[in-house]
PDB file of C-alpha atoms (C1' of nucleotides) in Angstrom:
ATOM      1  CA  MET A  22      26.460  -5.162  19.037  1.00  0.00           C
ATOM      2  CA  ASP A  23      24.203  -3.118  16.777  1.00  0.00           C
ATOM      3  CA  LYS A  24      24.805  -5.238  13.879  1.00  0.00           C
ATOM      4  CA  ARG A  25      21.295  -6.616  13.486  1.00  0.00           C
ATOM      5  CA  ILE A  26      19.208  -3.402  14.353  1.00  0.00           C
ATOM      6  CA  LEU A  27      17.550  -2.163  10.994  1.00  0.00           C
ATOM      7  CA  PRO A  28      19.012   0.390   9.504  1.00  0.00           C
ATOM      8  CA  HIS A  29      17.390   3.802   8.069  1.00  0.00           C
ATOM      9  CA  GLU A  30      17.622   2.279   4.606  1.00  0.00           C
ATOM     10  CA  PHE A  31      15.636  -0.060   5.226  1.00  0.00           C
ATOM     11  CA  TYR A  32      12.881   1.805   6.113  1.00  0.00           C
ATOM     12  CA  ASP A  33      13.486   4.538   2.978  1.00  0.00           C
ATOM     13  CA  ARG A  34      11.585   2.090   0.705  1.00  0.00           C
ATOM     14  CA  PRO A  35       7.976   1.911  -0.371  1.00  0.00           C
ATOM     15  CA  THR A  36       5.885   1.260   2.764  1.00  0.00           C
ATOM     16  CA  LEU A  37       4.426  -1.798   1.524  1.00  0.00           C
ATOM     17  CA  THR A  38       7.612  -3.472   1.219  1.00  0.00           C
ATOM     18  CA  VAL A  39       8.935  -2.354   4.347  1.00  0.00           C
ATOM     19  CA  ALA A  40       5.236  -3.527   6.099  1.00  0.00           C
ATOM     20  CA  GLN A  41       5.819  -7.268   4.586  1.00  0.00           C
ATOM     21  CA  GLU A  42      10.151  -7.439   5.402  1.00  0.00           C
ATOM     22  CA  LEU A  43       9.309  -6.529   9.147  1.00  0.00           C
ATOM     23  CA  LEU A  44       7.461  -9.665   9.446  1.00  0.00           C
ATOM     24  CA  GLY A  45       9.499 -11.641  11.115  1.00  0.00           C
ATOM     25  CA  ALA A  46      11.832  -8.945  12.650  1.00  0.00           C
ATOM     26  CA  THR A  47      12.445  -8.496  16.590  1.00  0.00           C
ATOM     27  CA  LEU A  48      10.723  -5.574  17.946  1.00  0.00           C
ATOM     28  CA  VAL A  49      13.191  -5.232  21.115  1.00  0.00           C
ATOM     29  CA  ARG A  50      12.480  -2.997  24.166  1.00  0.00           C
ATOM     30  CA  VAL A  51      14.627  -2.215  27.079  1.00  0.00           C
ATOM     31  CA  GLU A  52      14.054  -1.092  30.467  1.00  0.00           C
ATOM     32  CA  LYS A  53      16.190  -0.530  33.440  1.00  0.00           C
ATOM     33  CA  ASP A  54      16.964  -3.979  34.015  1.00  0.00           C
ATOM     34  CA  VAL A  55      14.869  -6.079  31.469  1.00  0.00           C
ATOM     35  CA  GLN A  56      14.448  -6.259  28.106  1.00  0.00           C
ATOM     36  CA  ILE A  57      11.658  -7.811  26.558  1.00  0.00           C
ATOM     37  CA  ALA A  58      11.120  -8.993  22.721  1.00  0.00           C
ATOM     38  CA  GLY A  59       9.053 -10.328  20.276  1.00  0.00           C
ATOM     39  CA  ILE A  60       9.056 -10.977  16.619  1.00  0.00           C
ATOM     40  CA  ILE A  61       6.142  -8.921  14.305  1.00  0.00           C
ATOM     41  CA  VAL A  62       4.063 -11.148  13.360  1.00  0.00           C
ATOM     42  CA  GLU A  63       1.343  -8.466  11.822  1.00  0.00           C
ATOM     43  CA  THR A  64       1.546  -4.996   9.935  1.00  0.00           C
ATOM     44  CA  GLU A  65      -0.071  -2.836   8.380  1.00  0.00           C
ATOM     45  CA  ALA A  66       0.837   0.047   5.921  1.00  0.00           C
ATOM     46  CA  TYR A  67      -0.163   3.434   6.004  1.00  0.00           C
ATOM     47  CA  VAL A  68       0.734   5.563   2.376  1.00  0.00           C
ATOM     48  CA  GLY A  69       0.892   9.479   2.019  1.00  0.00           C
ATOM     49  CA  GLU A  70      -2.119  12.095   2.160  1.00  0.00           C
ATOM     50  CA  SER A  71      -3.581  10.522  -0.748  1.00  0.00           C
ATOM     51  CA  ASP A  72      -4.441   7.640   1.150  1.00  0.00           C
ATOM     52  CA  LEU A  73      -7.841   8.441   2.764  1.00  0.00           C
ATOM     53  CA  GLY A  74      -6.762   5.784   5.430  1.00  0.00           C
ATOM     54  CA  CYS A  75      -3.320   7.406   6.794  1.00  0.00           C
ATOM     55  CA  HIS A  76      -3.587  10.159   9.468  1.00  0.00           C
ATOM     56  CA  ALA A  77      -1.933  12.655   6.651  1.00  0.00           C
ATOM     57  CA  LYS A  78      -4.749  12.737   4.818  1.00  0.00           C
ATOM     58  CA  ALA A  79      -5.105  15.676   6.700  1.00  0.00           C
ATOM     59  CA  GLY A  80      -1.535  17.240   5.678  1.00  0.00           C
ATOM     60  CA  LYS A  81       1.434  18.353   7.864  1.00  0.00           C
ATOM     61  CA  THR A  82      -0.037  19.065  11.331  1.00  0.00           C
ATOM     62  CA  PRO A  83       1.114  19.090  15.237  1.00  0.00           C
ATOM     63  CA  ARG A  84       0.330  15.178  14.861  1.00  0.00           C
ATOM     64  CA  THR A  85       1.180  13.905  11.469  1.00  0.00           C
ATOM     65  CA  ALA A  86       4.893  16.217  11.588  1.00  0.00           C
ATOM     66  CA  ILE A  87       6.551  13.079  12.356  1.00  0.00           C
ATOM     67  CA  MET A  88       5.452  10.735   9.334  1.00  0.00           C
ATOM     68  CA  TYR A  89       6.638  13.805   7.038  1.00  0.00           C
ATOM     69  CA  GLY A  90       9.860  12.893   8.973  1.00  0.00           C
ATOM     70  CA  MET A  91      13.142  10.741   8.777  1.00  0.00           C
ATOM     71  CA  PRO A  92      12.449   7.650   8.246  1.00  0.00           C
ATOM     72  CA  GLY A  93      13.288   4.723  11.095  1.00  0.00           C
ATOM     73  CA  ARG A  94      11.779   7.110  13.450  1.00  0.00           C
ATOM     74  CA  ALA A  95       9.070   6.008  15.672  1.00  0.00           C
ATOM     75  CA  TYR A  96       5.508   7.755  15.132  1.00  0.00           C
ATOM     76  CA  VAL A  97       3.077   6.929  18.362  1.00  0.00           C
ATOM     77  CA  TYR A  98       0.232   8.492  18.729  1.00  0.00           C
ATOM     78  CA  PHE A  99      -2.815   8.141  20.375  1.00  0.00           C
ATOM     79  CA  THR A 100      -6.605   7.155  20.316  1.00  0.00           C
ATOM     80  CA  TYR A 101      -9.964   6.325  22.021  1.00  0.00           C
ATOM     81  CA  GLY A 102      -8.915   7.895  24.753  1.00  0.00           C
ATOM     82  CA  MET A 103      -6.570   5.230  25.966  1.00  0.00           C
ATOM     83  CA  HIS A 104      -4.579   2.926  23.820  1.00  0.00           C
ATOM     84  CA  TRP A 105      -0.749   4.134  22.853  1.00  0.00           C
ATOM     85  CA  MET A 106      -0.119   2.793  18.788  1.00  0.00           C
ATOM     86  CA  LEU A 107       3.333   1.692  17.422  1.00  0.00           C
ATOM     87  CA  ASN A 108       4.297   2.577  13.709  1.00  0.00           C
ATOM     88  CA  ALA A 109       7.566   2.900  12.406  1.00  0.00           C
ATOM     89  CA  VAL A 110       8.202   6.372   9.708  1.00  0.00           C
ATOM     90  CA  THR A 111       8.844   5.123   6.359  1.00  0.00           C
ATOM     91  CA  GLU A 112      10.115   6.896   2.681  1.00  0.00           C
ATOM     92  CA  ALA A 113      12.348   9.145   2.159  1.00  0.00           C
ATOM     93  CA  GLU A 114      11.991  12.303   4.255  1.00  0.00           C
ATOM     94  CA  GLY A 115       9.390  15.121   2.861  1.00  0.00           C
ATOM     95  CA  PHE A 116       6.387  12.131   2.010  1.00  0.00           C
ATOM     96  CA  PRO A 117       4.293  10.916   5.482  1.00  0.00           C
ATOM     97  CA  ALA A 118       3.992   7.488   5.500  1.00  0.00           C
ATOM     98  CA  ALA A 119       4.396   4.301   8.356  1.00  0.00           C
ATOM     99  CA  VAL A 120       3.689   0.679   9.139  1.00  0.00           C
ATOM    100  CA  LEU A 121       1.591  -0.168  11.762  1.00  0.00           C
ATOM    101  CA  ILE A 122       2.892  -1.974  14.424  1.00  0.00           C
ATOM    102  CA  ARG A 123      -0.250  -4.642  14.992  1.00  0.00           C
ATOM    103  CA  ALA A 124       1.041  -7.754  16.168  1.00  0.00           C
ATOM    104  CA  ILE A 125       4.312  -9.335  17.764  1.00  0.00           C
ATOM    105  CA  HIS A 126       5.218 -13.550  19.406  1.00  0.00           C
ATOM    106  CA  PRO A 127       6.643 -12.829  22.870  1.00  0.00           C
ATOM    107  CA  THR A 128      10.123 -14.066  23.094  1.00  0.00           C
ATOM    108  CA  GLU A 129      12.035 -13.042  25.994  1.00  0.00           C
ATOM    109  CA  GLY A 130      10.878 -10.656  28.732  1.00  0.00           C
ATOM    110  CA  VAL A 131       7.763 -13.228  29.293  1.00  0.00           C
ATOM    111  CA  GLU A 132       7.366 -12.411  32.555  1.00  0.00           C
ATOM    112  CA  ILE A 133       7.126  -8.827  32.543  1.00  0.00           C
ATOM    113  CA  ILE A 134       5.056  -8.926  30.114  1.00  0.00           C
ATOM    114  CA  ALA A 135       2.883 -11.239  32.233  1.00  0.00           C
ATOM    115  CA  SER A 136       2.671  -9.065  35.029  1.00  0.00           C
ATOM    116  CA  ARG A 137       1.261  -6.204  32.917  1.00  0.00           C
ATOM    117  CA  ARG A 138      -1.265  -8.655  30.823  1.00  0.00           C
ATOM    118  CA  GLY A 139      -1.566 -11.587  32.368  1.00  0.00           C
ATOM    119  CA  LYS A 140      -5.141 -11.096  32.768  1.00  0.00           C
ATOM    120  CA  GLN A 141      -5.173 -12.347  30.094  1.00  0.00           C
ATOM    121  CA  PRO A 142      -4.398 -16.056  28.451  1.00  0.00           C
ATOM    122  CA  ARG A 143      -1.424 -16.046  26.511  1.00  0.00           C
ATOM    123  CA  THR A 144      -2.522 -15.888  23.355  1.00  0.00           C
ATOM    124  CA  TYR A 145      -3.877 -12.358  23.950  1.00  0.00           C
ATOM    125  CA  TRP A 146      -0.652 -10.749  25.295  1.00  0.00           C
ATOM    126  CA  THR A 147       0.510  -8.876  22.501  1.00  0.00           C
ATOM    127  CA  ASP A 148      -1.957  -9.901  19.790  1.00  0.00           C
ATOM    128  CA  GLY A 149      -3.326  -6.228  19.380  1.00  0.00           C
ATOM    129  CA  PRO A 150      -1.552  -2.925  18.171  1.00  0.00           C
ATOM    130  CA  ALA A 151      -2.425  -1.461  21.757  1.00  0.00           C
ATOM    131  CA  LYS A 152      -1.739  -4.648  23.580  1.00  0.00           C
ATOM    132  CA  LEU A 153       1.626  -4.963  22.726  1.00  0.00           C
ATOM    133  CA  THR A 154       2.405  -1.245  23.074  1.00  0.00           C
ATOM    134  CA  GLN A 155       1.216  -1.858  27.297  1.00  0.00           C
ATOM    135  CA  ALA A 156       3.416  -4.906  27.014  1.00  0.00           C
ATOM    136  CA  LEU A 157       6.506  -3.241  26.669  1.00  0.00           C
ATOM    137  CA  ALA A 158       5.420   0.294  28.536  1.00  0.00           C
ATOM    138  CA  ILE A 159       5.327   2.303  25.101  1.00  0.00           C
ATOM    139  CA  ASP A 160       3.367   5.460  24.884  1.00  0.00           C
ATOM    140  CA  LYS A 161       3.722   9.187  23.911  1.00  0.00           C
ATOM    141  CA  SER A 162       7.568   9.830  25.170  1.00  0.00           C
ATOM    142  CA  PHE A 163       8.543   7.244  22.415  1.00  0.00           C
ATOM    143  CA  ASN A 164       7.122   9.653  19.717  1.00  0.00           C
ATOM    144  CA  GLY A 165      10.026  10.709  17.475  1.00  0.00           C
ATOM    145  CA  ILE A 166      12.640   8.630  19.018  1.00  0.00           C
ATOM    146  CA  ASP A 167      14.721   6.145  16.235  1.00  0.00           C
ATOM    147  CA  LEU A 168      14.373   2.840  16.223  1.00  0.00           C
ATOM    148  CA  CYS A 169      17.320   2.670  14.354  1.00  0.00           C
ATOM    149  CA  ASN A 170      19.847   2.131  17.763  1.00  0.00           C
ATOM    150  CA  SER A 171      19.584   1.284  21.118  1.00  0.00           C
ATOM    151  CA  GLU A 172      19.377   4.760  22.898  1.00  0.00           C
ATOM    152  CA  SER A 173      16.175   4.898  23.516  1.00  0.00           C
ATOM    153  CA  GLY A 174      15.409   1.396  25.079  1.00  0.00           C
ATOM    154  CA  LEU A 175      13.448   0.074  21.768  1.00  0.00           C
ATOM    155  CA  TRP A 176      14.175  -0.688  18.569  1.00  0.00           C
ATOM    156  CA  ILE A 177      13.846  -3.600  15.532  1.00  0.00           C
ATOM    157  CA  GLU A 178      16.492  -5.988  14.855  1.00  0.00           C
ATOM    158  CA  SER A 179      16.501  -8.465  11.378  1.00  0.00           C
ATOM    159  CA  GLY A 180      15.204 -11.860  11.679  1.00  0.00           C
ATOM    160  CA  LYS A 181      14.458 -14.879   9.459  1.00  0.00           C
ATOM    161  CA  ARG A 182      13.530 -14.372   6.591  1.00  0.00           C
ATOM    162  CA  VAL A 183       9.424 -14.965   5.988  1.00  0.00           C
ATOM    163  CA  LEU A 184       8.789 -16.729   2.384  1.00  0.00           C
ATOM    164  CA  GLU A 185       5.921 -14.858   0.773  1.00  0.00           C
ATOM    165  CA  LYS A 186       4.111 -18.231   0.681  1.00  0.00           C
ATOM    166  CA  ASN A 187       4.034 -17.633   4.417  1.00  0.00           C
ATOM    167  CA  VAL A 188       2.349 -14.197   4.579  1.00  0.00           C
ATOM    168  CA  THR A 189      -1.081 -13.397   4.054  1.00  0.00           C
ATOM    169  CA  THR A 190      -2.784  -9.877   3.129  1.00  0.00           C
ATOM    170  CA  SER A 191      -6.281  -8.625   4.007  1.00  0.00           C
ATOM    171  CA  ALA A 192      -7.566  -5.274   4.373  1.00  0.00           C
ATOM    172  CA  ARG A 193      -6.544  -2.943   7.185  1.00  0.00           C
ATOM    173  CA  VAL A 194      -8.324  -3.026  10.490  1.00  0.00           C
ATOM    174  CA  GLY A 195     -10.763  -0.221  11.940  1.00  0.00           C
ATOM    175  CA  LEU A 196     -11.185   1.952   8.834  1.00  0.00           C
ATOM    176  CA  TYR A 197     -15.247   2.116   9.129  1.00  0.00           C
ATOM    177  CA  THR A 198     -15.425   5.951   8.316  1.00  0.00           C
ATOM    178  CA  VAL A 199     -12.681   5.142   4.963  1.00  0.00           C
ATOM    179  CA  PRO A 200     -14.058   5.087   1.795  1.00  0.00           C
ATOM    180  CA  GLU A 201     -13.220   3.173  -1.040  1.00  0.00           C
ATOM    181  CA  PRO A 202     -10.902   1.722  -2.741  1.00  0.00           C
ATOM    182  CA  TRP A 203      -8.750   3.235   0.897  1.00  0.00           C
ATOM    183  CA  LYS A 204     -10.831   0.869   2.948  1.00  0.00           C
ATOM    184  CA  SER A 205     -10.639  -2.545   1.563  1.00  0.00           C
ATOM    185  CA  LYS A 206      -6.705  -2.246  -0.136  1.00  0.00           C
ATOM    186  CA  PRO A 207      -4.681  -5.391   0.845  1.00  0.00           C
ATOM    187  CA  TRP A 208      -2.063  -3.596   3.264  1.00  0.00           C
ATOM    188  CA  ARG A 209      -2.900  -5.380   6.045  1.00  0.00           C
ATOM    189  CA  PHE A 210       0.620  -8.378   6.303  1.00  0.00           C
ATOM    190  CA  GLN A 211       0.271 -11.120   8.759  1.00  0.00           C
ATOM    191  CA  ILE A 212       2.845 -14.196   8.714  1.00  0.00           C
ATOM    192  CA  SER A 213       0.388 -17.408   8.530  1.00  0.00           C
ATOM    193  CA  THR A 214       2.812 -19.899   9.613  1.00  0.00           C
ATOM    194  CA  LEU A 215       4.948 -19.180  12.432  1.00  0.00           C
TER     195      LEU A 215
ATOM    196  C1'  DA B   3     -14.496  27.142  22.831  1.00  0.00           C
ATOM    197  C1'  DG B   4     -17.689  23.470  21.383  1.00  0.00           C
ATOM    198  C1'  DC B   5     -17.774  19.197  18.804  1.00  0.00           C
ATOM    199  C1'  DA B   6     -17.748  14.623  16.416  1.00  0.00           C
ATOM    200  C1'  DC B   7     -14.873  11.391  15.956  1.00  0.00           C
ATOM    201  C1'  DG B   8     -10.705   7.541  16.387  1.00  0.00           C
ATOM    202  C1'  DA B   9      -5.426   2.692  12.718  1.00  0.00           C
ATOM    203  C1'  DT B  10      -8.934  -0.334  20.343  1.00  0.00           C
ATOM    204  C1'  DT B  11     -10.357  -3.359  24.038  1.00  0.00           C
ATOM    205  C1'  DA B  12     -12.326  -6.060  27.367  1.00  0.00           C
ATOM    206  C1'  DA B  13     -16.379  -7.534  29.288  1.00  0.00           C
ATOM    207  C1'  DC B  14     -21.284  -8.455  28.451  1.00  0.00           C
ATOM    208  C1'  DT B  15     -25.530 -10.566  26.292  1.00  0.00           C
TER     209       DT B  15
ATOM    210  C1'  DG C  17     -22.619  -9.696  18.300  1.00  0.00           C
ATOM    211  C1'  DT C  18     -22.519  -5.671  20.913  1.00  0.00           C
ATOM    212  C1'  DT C  19     -20.946  -1.242  23.864  1.00  0.00           C
ATOM    213  C1'  DA C  20     -18.631   1.543  27.091  1.00  0.00           C
ATOM    214  C1'  DA C  21     -14.843   3.172  28.408  1.00  0.00           C
ATOM    215  C1'  DT C  22     -11.784   8.160  27.721  1.00  0.00           C
ATOM    216  C1'  DC C  23      -9.472  11.985  25.509  1.00  0.00           C
ATOM    217  C1'  DG C  24      -6.422  13.714  22.023  1.00  0.00           C
ATOM    218  C1'  DT C  25      -6.632  15.941  17.952  1.00  0.00           C
ATOM    219  C1'  DG C  26      -8.676  18.287  14.102  1.00  0.00           C
ATOM    220  C1'  DC C  27     -12.153  20.919  12.466  1.00  0.00           C
ATOM    221  C1'  DT C  28     -16.486  24.410  12.574  1.00  0.00           C
ATOM    222  C1'  DC C  29     -17.986  28.662  14.623  1.00  0.00           C
TER     223       DC C  29
END
DNA sequence: AGCACGATTAACT
DNA sequence: GTTAATCGTGCTC
């Protein structure tokens, strides 16, 4: 049953590759008796201490330690005083990098997503990194969990391959004070046609 | 101990 | 297009 869950080896590769190949994969969240899932349609890569857009630019701190650990773990952090962000740790242990999951297309558990996000039109339910963590009830308690098995109720399954011509790249979002060239690196990946 | 800021969102002009 | 909300984190004193 766990056959399609992406293994550690998937994440133990260059972050840009992982960020691109996570497009089309399915993010799955199981709560008590509900399953919520969606196809990942937008990601961003954060690559090492030299990437001044990456939290690891500050080196190994209590917050960033998880990015230095095993690939395939979840890095969940809090920002703007109210939002949780979900990342998948990438590359070999010791090298700090991760892929931010920025948007999904809901496929399962639409009713519970609606109950959490229904005040908004459907297209706005999970089209942002903090919106999808709201919809899937992901918070601090998921920081450090293994995304490569179903034990924690959160994992990622392989999906249909997305052709490169259907992937759009652009600059990462929200890096207002990050210097060039990092600010403009085309490390944001989106599916242009679902 | 204090401070500036943030990988955002929603509401408002 | 602009801005308030809101607090953990990392840095300075």
